[in-house]
XYZ file of C-alpha atoms in Angstrom:
453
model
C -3.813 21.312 20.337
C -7.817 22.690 20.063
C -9.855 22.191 22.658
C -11.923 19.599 21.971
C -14.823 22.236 22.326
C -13.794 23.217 18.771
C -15.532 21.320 16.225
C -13.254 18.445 14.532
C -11.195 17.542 17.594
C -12.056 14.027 19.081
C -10.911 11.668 21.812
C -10.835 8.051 21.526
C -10.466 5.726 25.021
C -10.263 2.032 24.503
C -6.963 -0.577 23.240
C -5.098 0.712 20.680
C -2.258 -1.824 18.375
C 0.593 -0.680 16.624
C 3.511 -1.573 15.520
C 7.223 0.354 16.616
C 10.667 0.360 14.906
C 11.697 -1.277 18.554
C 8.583 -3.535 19.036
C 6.301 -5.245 15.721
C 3.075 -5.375 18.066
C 2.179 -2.996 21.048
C -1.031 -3.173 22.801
C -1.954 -0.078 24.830
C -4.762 -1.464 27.173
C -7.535 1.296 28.337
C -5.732 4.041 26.059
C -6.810 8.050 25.684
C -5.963 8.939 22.321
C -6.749 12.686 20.953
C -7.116 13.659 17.361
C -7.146 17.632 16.903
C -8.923 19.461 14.221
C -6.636 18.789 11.809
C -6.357 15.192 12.067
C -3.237 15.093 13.855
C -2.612 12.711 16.802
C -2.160 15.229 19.849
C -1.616 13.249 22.879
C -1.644 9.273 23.483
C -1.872 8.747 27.469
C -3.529 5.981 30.022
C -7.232 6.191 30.892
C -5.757 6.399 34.414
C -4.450 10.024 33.439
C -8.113 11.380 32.228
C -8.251 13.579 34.741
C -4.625 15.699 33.840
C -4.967 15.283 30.272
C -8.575 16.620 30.035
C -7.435 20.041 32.080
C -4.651 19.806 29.534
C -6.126 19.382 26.255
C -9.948 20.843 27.293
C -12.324 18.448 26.828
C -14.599 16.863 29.613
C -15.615 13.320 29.784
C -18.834 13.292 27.948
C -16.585 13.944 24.410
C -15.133 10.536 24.590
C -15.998 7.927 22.345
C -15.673 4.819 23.936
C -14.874 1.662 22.122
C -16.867 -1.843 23.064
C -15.827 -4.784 23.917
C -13.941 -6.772 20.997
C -13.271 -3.626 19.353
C -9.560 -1.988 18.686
C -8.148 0.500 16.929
C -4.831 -0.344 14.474
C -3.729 1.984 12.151
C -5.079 2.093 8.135
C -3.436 -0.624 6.350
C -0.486 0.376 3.529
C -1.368 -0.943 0.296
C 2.124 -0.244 -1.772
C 1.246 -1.736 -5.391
C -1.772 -1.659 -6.811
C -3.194 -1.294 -10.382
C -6.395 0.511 -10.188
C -7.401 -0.021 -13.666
C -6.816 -3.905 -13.711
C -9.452 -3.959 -10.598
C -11.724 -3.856 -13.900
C -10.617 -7.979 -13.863
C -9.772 -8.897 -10.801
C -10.072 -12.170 -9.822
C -9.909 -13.462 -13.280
C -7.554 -14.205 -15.756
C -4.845 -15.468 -13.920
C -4.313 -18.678 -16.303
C -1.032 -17.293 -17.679
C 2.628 -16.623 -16.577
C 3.303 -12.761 -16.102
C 4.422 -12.023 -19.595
C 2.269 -13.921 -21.436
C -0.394 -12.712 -19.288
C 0.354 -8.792 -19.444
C -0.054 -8.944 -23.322
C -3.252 -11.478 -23.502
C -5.287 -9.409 -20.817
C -3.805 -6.694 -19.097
C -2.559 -4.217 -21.919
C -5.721 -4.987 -23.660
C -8.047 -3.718 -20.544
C -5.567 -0.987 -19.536
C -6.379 0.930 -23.389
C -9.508 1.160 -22.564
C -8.852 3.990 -19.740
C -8.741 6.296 -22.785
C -12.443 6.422 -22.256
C -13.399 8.536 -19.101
C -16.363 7.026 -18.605
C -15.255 3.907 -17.996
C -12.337 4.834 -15.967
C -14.354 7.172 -13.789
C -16.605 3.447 -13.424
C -13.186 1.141 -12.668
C -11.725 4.173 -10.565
C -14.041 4.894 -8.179
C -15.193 1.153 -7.167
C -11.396 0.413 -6.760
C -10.953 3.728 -4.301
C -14.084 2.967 -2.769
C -13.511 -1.187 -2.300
C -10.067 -0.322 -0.523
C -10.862 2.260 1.591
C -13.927 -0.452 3.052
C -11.335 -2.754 3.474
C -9.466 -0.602 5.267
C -6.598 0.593 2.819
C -5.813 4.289 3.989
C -3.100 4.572 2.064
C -2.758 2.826 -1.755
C 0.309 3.577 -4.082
C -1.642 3.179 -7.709
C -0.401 2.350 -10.818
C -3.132 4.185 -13.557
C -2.687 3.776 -17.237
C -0.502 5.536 -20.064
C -3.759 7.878 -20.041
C -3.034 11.038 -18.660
C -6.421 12.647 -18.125
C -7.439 9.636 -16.730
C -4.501 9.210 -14.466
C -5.720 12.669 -13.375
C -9.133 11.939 -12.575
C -8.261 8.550 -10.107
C -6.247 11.143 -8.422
C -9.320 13.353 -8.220
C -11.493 10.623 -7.248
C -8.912 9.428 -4.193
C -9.231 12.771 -3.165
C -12.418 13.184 -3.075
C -13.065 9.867 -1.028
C -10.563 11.059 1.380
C -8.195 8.146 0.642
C -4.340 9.133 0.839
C -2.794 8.214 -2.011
C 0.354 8.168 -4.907
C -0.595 7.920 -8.201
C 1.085 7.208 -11.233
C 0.617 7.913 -14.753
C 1.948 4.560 -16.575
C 5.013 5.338 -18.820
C 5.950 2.783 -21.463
C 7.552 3.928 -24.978
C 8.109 -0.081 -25.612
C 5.471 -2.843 -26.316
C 5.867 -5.223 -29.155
C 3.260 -7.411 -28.568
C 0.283 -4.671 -28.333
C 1.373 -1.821 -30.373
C -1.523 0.561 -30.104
C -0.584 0.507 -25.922
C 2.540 2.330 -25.761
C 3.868 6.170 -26.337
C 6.519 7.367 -28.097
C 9.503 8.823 -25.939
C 8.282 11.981 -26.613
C 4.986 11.754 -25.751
C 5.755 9.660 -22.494
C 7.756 12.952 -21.149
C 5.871 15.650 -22.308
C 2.071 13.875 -20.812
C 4.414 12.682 -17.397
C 5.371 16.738 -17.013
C 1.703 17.447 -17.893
C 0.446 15.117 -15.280
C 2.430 16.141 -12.510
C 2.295 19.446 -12.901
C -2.329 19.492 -13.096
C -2.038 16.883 -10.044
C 0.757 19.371 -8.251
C -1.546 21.888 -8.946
C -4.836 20.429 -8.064
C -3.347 21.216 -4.044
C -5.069 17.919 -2.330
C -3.906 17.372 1.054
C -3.035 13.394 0.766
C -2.887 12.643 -2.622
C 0.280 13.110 -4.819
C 2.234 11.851 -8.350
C 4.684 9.184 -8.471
C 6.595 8.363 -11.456
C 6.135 5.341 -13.055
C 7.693 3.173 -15.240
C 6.135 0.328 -16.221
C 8.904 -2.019 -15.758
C 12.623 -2.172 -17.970
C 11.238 -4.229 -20.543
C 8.608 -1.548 -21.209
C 10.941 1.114 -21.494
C 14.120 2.032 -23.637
C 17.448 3.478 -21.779
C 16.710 6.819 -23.155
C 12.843 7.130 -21.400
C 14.101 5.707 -17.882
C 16.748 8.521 -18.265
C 14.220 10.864 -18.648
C 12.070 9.676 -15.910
C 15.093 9.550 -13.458
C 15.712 13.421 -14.349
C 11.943 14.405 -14.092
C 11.683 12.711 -10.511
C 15.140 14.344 -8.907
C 14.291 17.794 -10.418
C 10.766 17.411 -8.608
C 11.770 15.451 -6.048
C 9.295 12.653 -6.735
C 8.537 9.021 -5.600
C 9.131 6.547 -7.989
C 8.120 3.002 -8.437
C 7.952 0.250 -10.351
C 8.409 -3.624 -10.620
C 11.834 -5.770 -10.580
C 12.802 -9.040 -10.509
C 9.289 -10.645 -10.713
C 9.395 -13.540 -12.936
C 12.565 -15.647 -13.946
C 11.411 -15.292 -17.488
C 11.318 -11.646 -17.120
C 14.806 -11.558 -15.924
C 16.170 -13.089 -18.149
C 14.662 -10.575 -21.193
C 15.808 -7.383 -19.072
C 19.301 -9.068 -19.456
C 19.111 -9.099 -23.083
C 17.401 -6.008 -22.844
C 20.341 -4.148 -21.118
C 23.268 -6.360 -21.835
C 25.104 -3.274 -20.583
C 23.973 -3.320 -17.054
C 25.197 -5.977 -14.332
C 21.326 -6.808 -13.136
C 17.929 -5.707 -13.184
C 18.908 -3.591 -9.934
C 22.009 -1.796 -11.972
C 19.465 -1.232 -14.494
C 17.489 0.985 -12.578
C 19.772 2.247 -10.455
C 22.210 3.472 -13.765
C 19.219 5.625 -15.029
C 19.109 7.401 -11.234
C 15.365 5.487 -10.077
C 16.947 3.554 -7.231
C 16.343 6.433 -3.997
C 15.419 6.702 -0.876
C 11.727 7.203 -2.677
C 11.869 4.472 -4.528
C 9.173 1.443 -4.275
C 9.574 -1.171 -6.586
C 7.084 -4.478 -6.667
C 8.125 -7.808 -6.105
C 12.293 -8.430 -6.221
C 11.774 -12.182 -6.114
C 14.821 -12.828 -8.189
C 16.966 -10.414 -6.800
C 20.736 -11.005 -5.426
C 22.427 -10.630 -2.297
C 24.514 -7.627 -4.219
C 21.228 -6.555 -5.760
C 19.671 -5.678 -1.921
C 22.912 -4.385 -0.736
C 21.999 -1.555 -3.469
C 19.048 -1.252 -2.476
C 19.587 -0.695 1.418
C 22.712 1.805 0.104
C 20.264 3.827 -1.972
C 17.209 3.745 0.227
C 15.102 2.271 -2.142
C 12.148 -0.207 -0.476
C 10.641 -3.243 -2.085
C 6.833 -4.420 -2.270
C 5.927 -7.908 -1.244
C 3.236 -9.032 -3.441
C 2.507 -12.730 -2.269
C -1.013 -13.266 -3.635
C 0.588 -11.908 -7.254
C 3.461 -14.097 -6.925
C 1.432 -17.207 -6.251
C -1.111 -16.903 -8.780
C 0.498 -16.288 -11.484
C 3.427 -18.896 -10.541
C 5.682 -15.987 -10.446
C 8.116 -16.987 -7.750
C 8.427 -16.304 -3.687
C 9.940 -13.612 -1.911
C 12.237 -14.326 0.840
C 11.284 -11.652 3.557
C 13.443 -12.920 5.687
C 16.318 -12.229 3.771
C 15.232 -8.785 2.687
C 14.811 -8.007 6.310
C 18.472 -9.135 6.960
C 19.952 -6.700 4.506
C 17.679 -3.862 6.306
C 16.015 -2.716 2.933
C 12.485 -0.873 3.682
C 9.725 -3.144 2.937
C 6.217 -3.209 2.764
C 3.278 -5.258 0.896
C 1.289 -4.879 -1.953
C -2.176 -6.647 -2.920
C -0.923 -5.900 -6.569
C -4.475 -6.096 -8.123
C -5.065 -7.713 -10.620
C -1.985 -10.582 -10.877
C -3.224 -10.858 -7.238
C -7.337 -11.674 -6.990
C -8.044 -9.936 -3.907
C -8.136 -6.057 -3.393
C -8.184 -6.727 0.845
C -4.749 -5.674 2.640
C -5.889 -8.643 4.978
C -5.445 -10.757 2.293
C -1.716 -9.832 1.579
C -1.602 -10.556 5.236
C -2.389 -14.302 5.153
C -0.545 -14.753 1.868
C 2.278 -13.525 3.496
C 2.183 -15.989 5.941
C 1.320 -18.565 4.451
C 4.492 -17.896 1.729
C 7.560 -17.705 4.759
C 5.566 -21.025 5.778
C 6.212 -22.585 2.049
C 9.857 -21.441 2.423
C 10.141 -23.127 5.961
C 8.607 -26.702 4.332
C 11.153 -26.140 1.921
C 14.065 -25.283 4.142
C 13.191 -25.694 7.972
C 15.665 -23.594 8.943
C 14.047 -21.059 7.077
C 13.138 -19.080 10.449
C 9.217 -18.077 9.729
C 7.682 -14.896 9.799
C 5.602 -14.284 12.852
C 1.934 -12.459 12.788
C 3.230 -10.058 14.602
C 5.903 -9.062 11.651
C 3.539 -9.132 9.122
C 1.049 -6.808 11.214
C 4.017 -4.403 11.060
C 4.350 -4.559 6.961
C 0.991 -4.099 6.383
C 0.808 -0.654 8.557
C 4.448 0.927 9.560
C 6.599 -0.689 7.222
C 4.152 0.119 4.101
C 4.867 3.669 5.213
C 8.548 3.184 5.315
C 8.115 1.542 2.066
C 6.544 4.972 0.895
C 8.665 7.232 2.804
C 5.390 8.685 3.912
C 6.482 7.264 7.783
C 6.725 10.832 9.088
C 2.866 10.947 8.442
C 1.221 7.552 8.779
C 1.797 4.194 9.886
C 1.054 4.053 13.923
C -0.255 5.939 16.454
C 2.651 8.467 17.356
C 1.692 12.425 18.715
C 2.408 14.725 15.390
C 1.204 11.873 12.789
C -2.052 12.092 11.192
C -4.612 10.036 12.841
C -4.887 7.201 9.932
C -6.868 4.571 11.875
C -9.441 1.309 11.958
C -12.111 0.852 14.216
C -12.326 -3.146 14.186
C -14.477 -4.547 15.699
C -13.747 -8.674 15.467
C -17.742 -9.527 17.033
C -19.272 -7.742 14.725
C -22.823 -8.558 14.365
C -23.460 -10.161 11.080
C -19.593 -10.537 10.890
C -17.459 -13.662 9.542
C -15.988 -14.437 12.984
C -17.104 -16.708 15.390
C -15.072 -16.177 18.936
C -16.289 -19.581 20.349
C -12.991 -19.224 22.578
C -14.381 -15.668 24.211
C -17.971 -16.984 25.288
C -18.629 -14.690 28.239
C -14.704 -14.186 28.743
C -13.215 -10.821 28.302
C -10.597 -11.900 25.443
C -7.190 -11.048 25.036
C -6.373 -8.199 22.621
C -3.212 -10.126 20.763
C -5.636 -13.235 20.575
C -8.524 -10.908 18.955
C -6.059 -9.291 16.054
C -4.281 -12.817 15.060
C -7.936 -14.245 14.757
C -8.371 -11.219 12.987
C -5.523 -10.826 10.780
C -4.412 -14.284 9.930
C -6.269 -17.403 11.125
C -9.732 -16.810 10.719
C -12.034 -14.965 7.575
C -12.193 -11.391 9.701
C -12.558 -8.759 6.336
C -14.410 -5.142 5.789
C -17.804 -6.378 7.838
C -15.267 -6.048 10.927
C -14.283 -2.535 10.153
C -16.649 0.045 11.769
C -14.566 3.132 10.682
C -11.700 4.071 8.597
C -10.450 7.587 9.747
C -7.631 9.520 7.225
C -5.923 12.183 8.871
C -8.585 12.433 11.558
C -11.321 12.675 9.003
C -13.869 9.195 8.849
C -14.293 8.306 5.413
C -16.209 4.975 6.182
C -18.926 4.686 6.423
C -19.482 6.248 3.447
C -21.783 9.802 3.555
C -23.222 9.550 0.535
């Protein structure tokens, strides 16, 4: 570790929360945490042990930034689906089941990235709006556009957000012809992209391949895709199992295969860097696949909701110990805010407990852990991100839950020092905390909000 007297290394004294594979909360009270000058976490003690770990690590007292009262650090938030380019219409056009939907407005919007312009426009408000509210990490879906695809990459980069991004691949699409490749093309532009992103060298930003979904894509293209990811070692994602109606086509689809699971998993895009959105419909035998292949799922519960798709049963996912994380899944779900796949989460394991109450509920606690360590799992990017462990880049919030001018009122706190698990519930789950509560958002040790510019 560099001493703190070299420019970029920083140490942080005040409550840190984080989730554990052991524990789904931890609270360290009065914490020293130091970030070296590459943005890695280089020791996490007690404020009791200042004095041993500032002869250890070089730095004196007057370096530490000290955090105020109401304030906590939790690590950047895990968004693992979104679609950048439907941000374009978020919060609109969510009248329509999925499939119906996907041809009426989304393939529609999505040709437009052919023009730079406007995806350089959609792109860089979608980067920017996450990283505010506090999205360190995103796994994007693009478009079928490949230079475009190349310049959200660019544009994640260059916010300092970390980032997978995928270049859309569909050589199917019936219902808007002009929004679809041929097989050919599909390959040849997904080697192109990978290869310019590869070689573009940023530090947190990388390709994933991407599929649309089965119904987008013939047997022979999914082949290909499996191939290109294994010989490149790639993550993969894409969606299963979302809608009942959607089911039911990949069956006729792939009459071959025994599910929608089988379906991927037969053209080698089931691994252990695998994410794919939603898995609402999925079987018992379906998850056992997944947990024997590695592959994680995305809980999308605003998606899900609003466009009547179906609910997720985390609970059960959880039982069959398959890696899972959540998704805001703009633009079938409104909101771009990690907080608000949070609540929705909640609030669905509470629909499934009115409809079964033995349905055991998830707790706050749990879903804290989704939206930060188990998003990483989700992304196999856990050896980098997700809590505050020595040797993982420092990918962090600064929340502050009194902020002034915030949305929080804490009416229980009055003049009372409050307690730190009471301060991130209010924050995550039962009250309207959002981005006017976050007063940083650090990426590998670097703060990219408040924005510089």
């Amino acid at each position: 570790f560099c001493s703190f007297q070299v420019p970029g290394g920083h140490v942080y004294r005040g409550t840190f929360v984080h989730s554990t594979q052991q524990a789904p909360l931890q609270i360290l009270e009065d914490a020293l945490l130091g970030v070296d000058t590459e943005g890695k976490i280089a020791f996490i003690g007690k404020g009791a042990e200042l004095d041993r770990l500032s002869k250890t690590f070089g730095f004196s007292p007057p370096d530490i930034t000290q955090l105020e009262q109401h304030e906590f650090f939790m690590p950047g938030m895990v968004d693992t689906h979104i679609h950048a380019s439907q941000y374009s219409y978020a919060g609109t056009a969510l009248d329509m089941p999925l499939l119906q939907w996907l041809n009426t407005y989304t393939f529609p919007v999505e040709s437009r990235f052919k023009d730079l312009g406007f995806a350089h426009r959609v792109y860089t408000q979608v980067v920017k709006r996450t990283l505010r509210n506090g999205t360190t990490t995103a796994c994007y879906f693009a478009t079928i556009h490949t230079d475009a695809s190349l310049l959200l990459g660019q544009i994640a980069n260059d916010f300092g957000q970390r980032a997978l991004v995928g270049k859309v691949c569909m050589d199917r699409n019936n219902s808007v012809k002009h929004y679809k490749e041929t097989n050919q093309e599909s390959q040849e532009e997904t080697c192109r992209f990978i290869a310019e992103l590869l070689g573009k060298k940023y530090p947190l930003v990388k390709p994933v391949v991407t599929p649309r979904f089965a119904p987008s894509c013939t047997g022979v293209l999914l082949g290909q895709l499996g191939e290109i990811a294994k010989n490149n070692n790639l993550h993969i994602q894409s969606h299963i199992s979302e809608n009942a109606e959607e089911v039911k086509l990949v069956n006729e689809l792939f009459p071959e295969s025994e599910s929608y699971t089988d379906v991927y998993h037969k053209y080698n895009l089931l691994t252990d860097k695998t994410v794919m959105a939603h898995g609402c419909y999925l079987s018992d035998e379906e998850l056992a696949l997944f947990r024997e292949t590695g592959a994680s799922l995305s809980h999308c519960p605003n998606s899900n909701i609003s466009l009547c798709s179906g609910v997720l049963d985390v609970r059960n996912v959880l039982k069959h110990k398959v890696k899972l994380g959540l998704g805001t899944d703009v633009a079938g779900g409104y909101s771009a805010s990690m907080l608000d796949a949070v609540r929705r989460a909640l609030d669905s394991s509470k629909v499934l407990t009115i409809q079964d109450p033995e349905h055991e509920t998830l707790s706050f606690e749990e879903v804290f852990r989704l939206a930060t360590l188990g998003g990483s799992q989700a992304l196999s990017l856990d050896d980098q991100t997700g809590n505050f462990e020595v040797g993982k880049d420092f990918d962090a919030l600064r929340v502050n839950v009194a902020a002034p001018g915030g949305p929080i009122d804490l009416i229980q706190c009055d003049g009372l020092k409050c307690a730190t698990q009471h301060l991130l519930y209010v924050y995550l789950s039962s009250l309207a905390g959002d981005d006017r509560n976050i007063v940083e958002v650090f990426v590998a040790g670097r703060k990219v909000v408040p924005f510089t510019e």
